[in-house]
CSV table of C-alpha atoms in Angstrom, one decimal:
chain,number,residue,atom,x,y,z
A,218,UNK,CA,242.5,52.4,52.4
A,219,UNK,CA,242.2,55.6,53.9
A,220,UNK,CA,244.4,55.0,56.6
A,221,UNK,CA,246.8,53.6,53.8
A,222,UNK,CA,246.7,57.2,52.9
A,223,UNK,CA,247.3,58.6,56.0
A,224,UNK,CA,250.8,56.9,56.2
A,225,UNK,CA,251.8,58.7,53.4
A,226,UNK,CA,254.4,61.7,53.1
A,227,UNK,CA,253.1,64.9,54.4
A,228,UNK,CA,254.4,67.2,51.4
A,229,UNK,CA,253.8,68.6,48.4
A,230,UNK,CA,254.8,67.0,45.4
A,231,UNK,CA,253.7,69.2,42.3
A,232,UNK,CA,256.0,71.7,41.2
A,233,UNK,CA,253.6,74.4,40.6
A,234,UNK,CA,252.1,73.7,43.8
A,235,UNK,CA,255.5,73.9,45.4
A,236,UNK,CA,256.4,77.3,43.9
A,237,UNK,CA,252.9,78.3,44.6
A,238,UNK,CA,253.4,77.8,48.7
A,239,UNK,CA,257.1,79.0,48.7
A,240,UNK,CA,255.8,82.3,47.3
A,241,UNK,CA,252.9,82.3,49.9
A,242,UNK,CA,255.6,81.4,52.7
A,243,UNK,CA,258.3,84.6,51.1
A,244,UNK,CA,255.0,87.3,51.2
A,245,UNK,CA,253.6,86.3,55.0
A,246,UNK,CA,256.8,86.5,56.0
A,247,UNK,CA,258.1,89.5,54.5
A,248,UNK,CA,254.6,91.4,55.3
A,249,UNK,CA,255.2,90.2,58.9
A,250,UNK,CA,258.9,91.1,58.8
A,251,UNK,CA,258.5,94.6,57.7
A,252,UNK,CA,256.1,96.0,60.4
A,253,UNK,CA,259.0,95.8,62.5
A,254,UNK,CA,260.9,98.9,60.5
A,255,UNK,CA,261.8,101.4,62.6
A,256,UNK,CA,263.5,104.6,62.1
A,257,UNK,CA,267.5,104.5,62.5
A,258,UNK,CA,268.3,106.3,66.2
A,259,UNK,CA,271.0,107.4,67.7
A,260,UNK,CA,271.6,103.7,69.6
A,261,UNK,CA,272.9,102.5,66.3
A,262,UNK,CA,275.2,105.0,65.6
A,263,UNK,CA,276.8,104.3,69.0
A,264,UNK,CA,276.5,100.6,68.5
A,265,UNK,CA,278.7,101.5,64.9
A,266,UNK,CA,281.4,103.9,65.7
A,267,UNK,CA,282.4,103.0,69.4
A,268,UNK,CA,285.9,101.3,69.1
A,269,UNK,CA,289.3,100.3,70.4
A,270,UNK,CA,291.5,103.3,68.1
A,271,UNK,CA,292.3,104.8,71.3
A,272,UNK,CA,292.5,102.3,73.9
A,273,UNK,CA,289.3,99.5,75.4
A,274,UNK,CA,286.2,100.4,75.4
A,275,UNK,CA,283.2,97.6,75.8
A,276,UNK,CA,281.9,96.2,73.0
A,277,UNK,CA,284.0,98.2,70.3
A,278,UNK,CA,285.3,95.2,68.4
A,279,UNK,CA,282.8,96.0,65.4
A,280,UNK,CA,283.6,99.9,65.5
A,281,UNK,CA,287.0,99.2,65.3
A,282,UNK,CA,286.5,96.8,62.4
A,283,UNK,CA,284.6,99.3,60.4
A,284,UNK,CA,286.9,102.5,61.3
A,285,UNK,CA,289.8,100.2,59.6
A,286,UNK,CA,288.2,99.6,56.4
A,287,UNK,CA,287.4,103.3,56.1
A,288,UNK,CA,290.8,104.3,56.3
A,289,UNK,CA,290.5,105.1,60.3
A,290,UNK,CA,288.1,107.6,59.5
A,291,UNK,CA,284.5,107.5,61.3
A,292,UNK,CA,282.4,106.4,58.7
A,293,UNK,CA,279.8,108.3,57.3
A,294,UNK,CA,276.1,108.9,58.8
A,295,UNK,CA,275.1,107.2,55.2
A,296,UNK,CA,277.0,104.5,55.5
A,297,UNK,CA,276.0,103.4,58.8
A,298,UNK,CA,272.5,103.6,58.3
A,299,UNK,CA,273.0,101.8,54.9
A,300,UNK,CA,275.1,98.5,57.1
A,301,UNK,CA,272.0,99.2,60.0
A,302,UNK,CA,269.3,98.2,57.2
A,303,UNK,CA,271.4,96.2,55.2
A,304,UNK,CA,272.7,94.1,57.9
A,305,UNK,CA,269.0,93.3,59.2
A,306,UNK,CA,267.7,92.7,55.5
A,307,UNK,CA,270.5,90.1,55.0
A,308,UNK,CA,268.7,88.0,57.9
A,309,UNK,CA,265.4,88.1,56.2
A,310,UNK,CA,266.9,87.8,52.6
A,311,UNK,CA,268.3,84.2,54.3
A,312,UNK,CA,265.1,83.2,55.5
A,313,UNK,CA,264.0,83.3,52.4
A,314,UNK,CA,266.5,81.4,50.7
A,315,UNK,CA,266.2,78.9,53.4
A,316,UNK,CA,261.9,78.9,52.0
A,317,UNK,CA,263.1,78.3,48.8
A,318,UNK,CA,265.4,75.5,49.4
A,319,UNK,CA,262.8,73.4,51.6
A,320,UNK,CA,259.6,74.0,49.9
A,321,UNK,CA,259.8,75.4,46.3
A,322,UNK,CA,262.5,72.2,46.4
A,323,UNK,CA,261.8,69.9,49.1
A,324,UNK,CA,257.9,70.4,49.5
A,325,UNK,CA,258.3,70.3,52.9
A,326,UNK,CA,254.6,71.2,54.3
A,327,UNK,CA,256.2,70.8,58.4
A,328,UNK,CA,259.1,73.3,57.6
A,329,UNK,CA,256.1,75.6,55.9
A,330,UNK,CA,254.0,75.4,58.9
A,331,UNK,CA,256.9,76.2,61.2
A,332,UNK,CA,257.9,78.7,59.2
A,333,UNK,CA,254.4,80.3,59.0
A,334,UNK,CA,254.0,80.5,62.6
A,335,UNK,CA,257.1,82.3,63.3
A,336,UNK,CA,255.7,84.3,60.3
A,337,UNK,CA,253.3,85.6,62.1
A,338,UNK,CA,254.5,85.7,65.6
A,339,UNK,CA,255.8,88.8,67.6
A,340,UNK,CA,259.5,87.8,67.2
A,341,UNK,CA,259.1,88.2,63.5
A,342,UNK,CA,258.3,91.6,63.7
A,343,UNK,CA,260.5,92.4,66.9
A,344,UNK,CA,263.6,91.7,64.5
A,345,UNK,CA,263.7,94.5,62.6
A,346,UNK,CA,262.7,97.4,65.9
A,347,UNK,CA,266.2,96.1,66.8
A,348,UNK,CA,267.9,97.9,64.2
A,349,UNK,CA,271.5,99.3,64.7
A,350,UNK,CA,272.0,96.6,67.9
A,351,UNK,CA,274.8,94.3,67.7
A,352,UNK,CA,272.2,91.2,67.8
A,353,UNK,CA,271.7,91.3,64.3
A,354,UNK,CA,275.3,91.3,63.4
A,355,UNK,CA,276.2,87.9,65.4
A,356,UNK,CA,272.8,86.1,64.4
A,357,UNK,CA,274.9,86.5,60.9
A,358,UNK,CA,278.0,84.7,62.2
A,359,UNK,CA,275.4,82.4,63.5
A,360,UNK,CA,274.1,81.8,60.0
A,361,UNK,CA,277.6,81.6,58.4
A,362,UNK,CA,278.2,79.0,60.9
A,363,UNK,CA,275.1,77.2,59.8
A,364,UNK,CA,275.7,77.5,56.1
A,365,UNK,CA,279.6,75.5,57.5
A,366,UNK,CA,277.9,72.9,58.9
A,367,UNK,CA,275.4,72.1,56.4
A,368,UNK,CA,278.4,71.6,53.8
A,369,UNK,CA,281.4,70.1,55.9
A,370,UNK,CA,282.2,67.5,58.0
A,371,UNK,CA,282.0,67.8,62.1
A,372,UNK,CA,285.9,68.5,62.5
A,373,UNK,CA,285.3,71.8,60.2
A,374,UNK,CA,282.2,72.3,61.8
A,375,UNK,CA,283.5,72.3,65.4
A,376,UNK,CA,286.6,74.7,64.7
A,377,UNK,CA,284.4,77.0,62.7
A,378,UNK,CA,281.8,77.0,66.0
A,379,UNK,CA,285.5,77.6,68.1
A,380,UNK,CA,286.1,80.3,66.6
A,381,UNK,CA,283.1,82.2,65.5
A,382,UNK,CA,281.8,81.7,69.5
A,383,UNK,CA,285.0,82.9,70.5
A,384,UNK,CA,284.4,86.4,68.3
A,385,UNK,CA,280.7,86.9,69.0
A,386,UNK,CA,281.3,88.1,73.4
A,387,UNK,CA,284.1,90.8,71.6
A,388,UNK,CA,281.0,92.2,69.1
A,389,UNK,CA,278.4,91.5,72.0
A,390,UNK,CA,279.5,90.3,75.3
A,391,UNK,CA,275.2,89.0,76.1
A,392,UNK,CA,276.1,87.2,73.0
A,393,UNK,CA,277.7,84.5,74.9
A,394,UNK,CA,274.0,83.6,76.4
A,395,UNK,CA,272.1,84.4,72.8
A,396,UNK,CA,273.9,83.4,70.3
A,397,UNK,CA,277.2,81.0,71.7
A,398,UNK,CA,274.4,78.3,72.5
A,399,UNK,CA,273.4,78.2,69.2
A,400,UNK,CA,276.5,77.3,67.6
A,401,UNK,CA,277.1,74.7,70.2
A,402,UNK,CA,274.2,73.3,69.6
A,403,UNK,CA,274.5,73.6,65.4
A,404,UNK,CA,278.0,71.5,66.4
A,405,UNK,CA,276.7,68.9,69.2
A,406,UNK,CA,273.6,67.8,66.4
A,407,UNK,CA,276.4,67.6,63.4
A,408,UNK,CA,278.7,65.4,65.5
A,409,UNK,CA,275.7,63.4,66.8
A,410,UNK,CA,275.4,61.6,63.4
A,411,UNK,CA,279.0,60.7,63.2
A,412,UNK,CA,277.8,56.9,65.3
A,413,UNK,CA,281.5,56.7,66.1
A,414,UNK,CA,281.2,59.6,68.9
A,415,UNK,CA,279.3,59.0,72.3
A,416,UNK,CA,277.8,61.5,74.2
A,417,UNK,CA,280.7,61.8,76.8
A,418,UNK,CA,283.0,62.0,73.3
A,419,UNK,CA,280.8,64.8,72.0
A,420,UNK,CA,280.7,66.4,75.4
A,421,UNK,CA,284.4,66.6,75.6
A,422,UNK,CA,285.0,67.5,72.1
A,423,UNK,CA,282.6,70.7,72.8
A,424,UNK,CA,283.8,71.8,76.1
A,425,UNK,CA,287.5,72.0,74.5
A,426,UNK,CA,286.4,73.8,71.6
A,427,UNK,CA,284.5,76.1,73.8
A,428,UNK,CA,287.5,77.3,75.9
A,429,UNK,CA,288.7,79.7,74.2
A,430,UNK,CA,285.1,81.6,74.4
A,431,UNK,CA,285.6,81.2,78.2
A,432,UNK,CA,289.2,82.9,78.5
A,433,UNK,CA,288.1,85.5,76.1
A,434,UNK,CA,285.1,86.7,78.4
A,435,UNK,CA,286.7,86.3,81.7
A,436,UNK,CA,289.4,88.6,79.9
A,437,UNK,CA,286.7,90.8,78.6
A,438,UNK,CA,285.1,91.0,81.7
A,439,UNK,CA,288.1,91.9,83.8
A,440,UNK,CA,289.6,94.6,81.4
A,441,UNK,CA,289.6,98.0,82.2
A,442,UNK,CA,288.0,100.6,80.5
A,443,UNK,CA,290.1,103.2,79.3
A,444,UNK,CA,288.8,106.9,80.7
A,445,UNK,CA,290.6,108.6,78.3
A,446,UNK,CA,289.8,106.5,75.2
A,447,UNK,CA,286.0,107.5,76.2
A,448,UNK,CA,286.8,111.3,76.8
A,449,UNK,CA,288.6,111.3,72.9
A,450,UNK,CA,286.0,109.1,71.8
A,451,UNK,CA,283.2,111.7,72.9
A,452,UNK,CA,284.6,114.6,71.9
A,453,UNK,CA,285.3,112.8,68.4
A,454,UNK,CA,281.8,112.3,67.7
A,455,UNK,CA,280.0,115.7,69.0
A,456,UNK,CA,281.0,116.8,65.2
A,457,UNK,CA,279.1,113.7,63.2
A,458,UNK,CA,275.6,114.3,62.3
A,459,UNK,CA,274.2,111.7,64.4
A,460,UNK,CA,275.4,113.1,67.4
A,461,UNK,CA,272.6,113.9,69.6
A,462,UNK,CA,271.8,113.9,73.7
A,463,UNK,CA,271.2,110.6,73.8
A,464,UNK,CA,274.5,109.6,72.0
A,465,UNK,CA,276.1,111.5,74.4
A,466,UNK,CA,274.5,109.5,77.5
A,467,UNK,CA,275.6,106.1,76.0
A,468,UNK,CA,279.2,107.5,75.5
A,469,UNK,CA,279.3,108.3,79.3
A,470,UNK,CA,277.8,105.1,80.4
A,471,UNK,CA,280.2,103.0,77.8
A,472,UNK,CA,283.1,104.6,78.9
A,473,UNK,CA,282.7,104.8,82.7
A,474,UNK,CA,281.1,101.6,83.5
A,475,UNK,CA,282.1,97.7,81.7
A,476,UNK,CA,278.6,96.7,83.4
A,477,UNK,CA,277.1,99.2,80.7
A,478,UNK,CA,274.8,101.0,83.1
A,479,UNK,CA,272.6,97.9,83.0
A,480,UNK,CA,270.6,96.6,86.2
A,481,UNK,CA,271.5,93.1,86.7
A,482,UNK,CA,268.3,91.6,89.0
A,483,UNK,CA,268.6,90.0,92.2
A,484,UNK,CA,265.5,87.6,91.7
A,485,UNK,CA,263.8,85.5,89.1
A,486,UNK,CA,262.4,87.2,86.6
A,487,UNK,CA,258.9,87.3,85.0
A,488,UNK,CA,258.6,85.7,81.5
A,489,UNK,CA,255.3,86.2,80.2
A,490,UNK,CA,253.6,82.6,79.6
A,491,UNK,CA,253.1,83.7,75.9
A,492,UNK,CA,256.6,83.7,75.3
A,493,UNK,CA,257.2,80.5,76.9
A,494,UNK,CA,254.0,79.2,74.8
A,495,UNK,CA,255.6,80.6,71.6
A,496,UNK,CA,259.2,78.9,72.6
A,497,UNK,CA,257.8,75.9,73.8
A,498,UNK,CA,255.2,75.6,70.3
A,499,UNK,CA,259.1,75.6,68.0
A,500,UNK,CA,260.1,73.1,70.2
A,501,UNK,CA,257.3,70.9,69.8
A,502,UNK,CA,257.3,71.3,66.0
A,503,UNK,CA,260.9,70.6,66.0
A,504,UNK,CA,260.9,67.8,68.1
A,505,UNK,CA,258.2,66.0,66.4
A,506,UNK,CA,260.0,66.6,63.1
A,507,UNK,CA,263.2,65.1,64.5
A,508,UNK,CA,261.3,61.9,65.7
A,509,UNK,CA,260.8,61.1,61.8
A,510,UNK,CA,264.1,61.6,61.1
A,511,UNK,CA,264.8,58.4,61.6
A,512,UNK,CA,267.4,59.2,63.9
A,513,UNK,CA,268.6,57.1,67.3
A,514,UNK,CA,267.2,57.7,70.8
A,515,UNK,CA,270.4,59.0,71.8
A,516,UNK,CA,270.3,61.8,68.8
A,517,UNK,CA,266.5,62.7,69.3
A,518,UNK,CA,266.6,63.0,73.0
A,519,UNK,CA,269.9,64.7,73.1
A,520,UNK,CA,268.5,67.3,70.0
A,521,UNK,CA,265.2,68.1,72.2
A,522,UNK,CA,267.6,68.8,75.4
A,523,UNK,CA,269.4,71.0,73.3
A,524,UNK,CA,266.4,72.9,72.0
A,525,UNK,CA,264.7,73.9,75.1
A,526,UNK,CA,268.3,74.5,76.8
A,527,UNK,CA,269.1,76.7,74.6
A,528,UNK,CA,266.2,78.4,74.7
A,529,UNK,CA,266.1,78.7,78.4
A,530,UNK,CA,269.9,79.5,78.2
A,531,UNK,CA,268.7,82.5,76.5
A,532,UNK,CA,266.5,84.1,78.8
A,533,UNK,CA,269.3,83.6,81.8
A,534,UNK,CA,271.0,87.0,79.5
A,535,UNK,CA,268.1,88.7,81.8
A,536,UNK,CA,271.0,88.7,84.7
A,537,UNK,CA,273.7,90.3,83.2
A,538,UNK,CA,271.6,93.0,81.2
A,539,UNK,CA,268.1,95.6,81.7
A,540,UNK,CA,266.4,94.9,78.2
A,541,UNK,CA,264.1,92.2,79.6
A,542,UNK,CA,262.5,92.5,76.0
A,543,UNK,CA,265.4,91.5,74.0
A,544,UNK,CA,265.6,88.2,76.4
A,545,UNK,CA,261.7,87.0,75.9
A,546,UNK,CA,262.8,87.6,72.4
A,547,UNK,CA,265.9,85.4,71.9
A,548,UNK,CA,263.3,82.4,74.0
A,549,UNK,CA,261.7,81.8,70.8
A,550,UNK,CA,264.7,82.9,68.5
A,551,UNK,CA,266.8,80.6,69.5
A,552,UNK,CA,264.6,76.9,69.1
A,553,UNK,CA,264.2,79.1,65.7
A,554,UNK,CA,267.7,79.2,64.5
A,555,UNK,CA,268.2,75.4,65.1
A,556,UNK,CA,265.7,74.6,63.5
A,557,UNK,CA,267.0,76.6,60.4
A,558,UNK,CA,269.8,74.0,60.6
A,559,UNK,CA,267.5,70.9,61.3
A,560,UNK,CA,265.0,71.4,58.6
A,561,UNK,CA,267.8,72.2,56.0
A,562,UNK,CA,269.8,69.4,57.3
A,563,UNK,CA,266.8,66.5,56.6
A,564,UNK,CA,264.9,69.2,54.4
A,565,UNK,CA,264.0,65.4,52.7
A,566,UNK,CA,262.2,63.9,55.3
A,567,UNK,CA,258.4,64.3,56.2
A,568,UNK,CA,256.0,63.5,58.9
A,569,UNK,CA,253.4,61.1,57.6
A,570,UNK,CA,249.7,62.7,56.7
A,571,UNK,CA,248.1,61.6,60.0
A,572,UNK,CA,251.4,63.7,61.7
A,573,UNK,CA,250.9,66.5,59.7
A,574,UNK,CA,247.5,67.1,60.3
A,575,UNK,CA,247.9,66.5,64.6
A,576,UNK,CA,250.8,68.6,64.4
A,577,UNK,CA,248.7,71.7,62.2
A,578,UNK,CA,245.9,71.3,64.4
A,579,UNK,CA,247.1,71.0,67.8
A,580,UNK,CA,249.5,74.5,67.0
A,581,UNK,CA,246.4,76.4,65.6
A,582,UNK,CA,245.3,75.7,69.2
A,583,UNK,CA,247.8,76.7,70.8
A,584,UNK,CA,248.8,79.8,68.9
A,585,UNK,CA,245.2,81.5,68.7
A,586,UNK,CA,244.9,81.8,72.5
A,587,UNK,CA,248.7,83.8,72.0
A,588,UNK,CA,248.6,85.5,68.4
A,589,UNK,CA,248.0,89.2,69.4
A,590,UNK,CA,250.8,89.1,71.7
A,591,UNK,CA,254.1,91.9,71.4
A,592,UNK,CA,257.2,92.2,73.0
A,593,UNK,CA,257.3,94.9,75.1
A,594,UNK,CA,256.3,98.5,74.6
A,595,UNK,CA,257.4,99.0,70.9
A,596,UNK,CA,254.5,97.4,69.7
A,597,UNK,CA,253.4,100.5,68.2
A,598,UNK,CA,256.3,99.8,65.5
A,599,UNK,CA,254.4,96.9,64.2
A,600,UNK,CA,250.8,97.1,64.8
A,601,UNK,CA,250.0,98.1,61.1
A,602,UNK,CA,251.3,96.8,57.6
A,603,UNK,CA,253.4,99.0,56.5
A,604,UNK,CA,251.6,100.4,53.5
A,605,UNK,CA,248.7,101.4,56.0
A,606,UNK,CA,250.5,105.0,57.0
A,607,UNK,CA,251.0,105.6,53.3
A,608,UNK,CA,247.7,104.7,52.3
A,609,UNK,CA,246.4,107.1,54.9
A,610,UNK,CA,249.1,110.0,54.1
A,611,UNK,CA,248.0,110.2,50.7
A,612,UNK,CA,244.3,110.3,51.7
A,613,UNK,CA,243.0,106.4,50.6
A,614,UNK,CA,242.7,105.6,54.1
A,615,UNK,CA,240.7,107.6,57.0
């Protein structure tokens, strides 16, 4: 009898329960989320005003974008900031449409417990100390792609994929490592139920789609940078208000260099084994979710290939760029953001009790050992919640 019970869905079935959960899930994730706020600096500005008005620079494609929709004007300090919080709130406002749709909905208790430990992991909070970098405008593209798949077909799905991965290197030319994988992989699962298409078809179908994101960074890489669109563009912004010393050192370095300044190493780099616990914790969630998916062997093992791949494909943006941080970040981001599209794609399907309850307890084992760790040196952005600083500014807190 009991182990009749065992067998059973592991989800909740009440709708006050449900709710009760998905409201749970929203507030750990938001309190998480929100450590990571950090003040708008003058890396964002740069990141939102360089552009192409007066001839290449590197990665002005989303400059350019804005300075036509405001009339080729440079747009205001205000309204930068605004798209620099907005743009990183739209993420998190996603996620939490994504919470609704799979537990207040579905009831799905392994989606809440993935979700809870990337709640309270460092890449959570890492998200928002990003503000004003590039990163958070693709991972959008990345989600518009996702929301695609989720309602069309493969065909729609793998043109959309063409096409967005063949934008994202113009916005952010690391991109092709962080995000580009991501998409391929939101297109190879979609086309991996369609029974009609082998691997080798799938294969084939992916590395055609994906030329055009090839020619457009071999062209990307191999453009000049134009000296005088650098030298207009500088002396352009020394009237804004964000203007500043260190805006002035990313202008020389963007406009002199198409390498950025950045220190490509020469050697395998360190990944700190949290990171690769953290990454490799998604991946187990996720790949014990997609066994009861009811899926073939060919679609299971091919989905877990793509997770860790992609993963791992992240960190290799370590060669071709100095933030070493931003890297060890998009390791556990990535297994993340597919399985945004995995979970909302079978958001019906459990593991049974007996599952459920190996799969809680072995990741509470594996995550205490790791739960204190942060990326990097900005971990003084999200050590506290953040009404701790306003509690002690008004005197409630010593």
């Amino acid at each position: 009898m009991h182990y009749e019970k065992l067998r059973q869905p592991f989800e909740v079935t009440k709708k006050r329960n449900r709710t009760l959960l998905f409201l749970f899930s929203v507030i750990l994730y938001l309190t998480y989320f929100i450590r990571g706020f950090r003040p708008i600096w003058c890396y964002g500005y740069f990141n939102y005003t360089i552009n192409w008005t007066h001839g290449f620079m590197p990665r002005g494609l989303w400059g350019t974008v804005l300075r036509l929709l405001c009339g080729n004007h440079v747009p205001s300090a205000h309204l930068l900031a605004l798209l620099q919080y907005g743009i990183g709130v739209a993420f998190a406002a996603y996620i939490c449409v994504v919470l609704y749709r799979l537990i207040n909905n579905a009831g799905n208790l392994t989606a809440a417990f993935f979700f809870a430990v990337f709640s309270v992991s460092t890449f959570n909070m890492f998200y928002m100390t990003e503000v004003g970098f590039l990163d958070h405008i693709i991972y959008l593209l990345v989600i518009l792609h996702m929301e695609i798949a989720l309602r069309a077909g493969w065909k729609k799905t793998l043109v959309a994929g063409a096409i967005l991965s063949a934008i994202i290197p113009w916005i952010l030319e690391t991109g092709a490592f962080l995000m580009c994988p991501i998409v391929a992989s939101i297109c190879a699962i979609r086309m991996l139920e369609e029974k009609s298409l082998g691997i080798k078809g799938i294969i084939v179908r992916l590395s055609a789609a994906f030329i055009p994101t090839v020619v457009g960074i071999v062209i990307y890489r191999h453009m000049p940078v134009s000296q005088s669109a650098a030298d207009i563009f500088y002396q352009e912004m020394q009237n804004k208000a964000f203007y500043d010393d260190g805006f002035a050192v990313y202008s020389k370095i963007f406009g002199t260099d198409i390498n950025l300044g950045n220190i490509t190493p020469k050697c395998w780099v360190y990944i700190p084994p949290e990171v690769v616990v953290y990454a490799a914790l998604f991946i187990g969630i996720l790949s014990l979710f997609v066994m009861n998916t009811g899926c073939s062997v060919r679609t299971m093992g091919f989905t877990i290939f793509l997770l860790i791949t992609t993963s791992f494909v992240s960190y290799l943006a370590i060669y071709f760029g100095a933030d070493y941080h931003r890297y060890y970040f998009s390791m556990g981001q990535a297994p993340m953001m597919i399985g945004l599209f995995l979970f909302q794609r079978h958001r019906s399907e459990n593991l049974t009790k007996l599952q459920g309850i190996f799969m809680v307890t072995a990741g509470l084992l594996v995550l205490l050992p790791v739960l204190n760790y942060r990326i990097w040196a900005w971990n003084g952005f999200y050590n506290e919640l953040w009404f701790v600083n306003l509690f002690k500014k008004t005197g409630y807190m010593g």
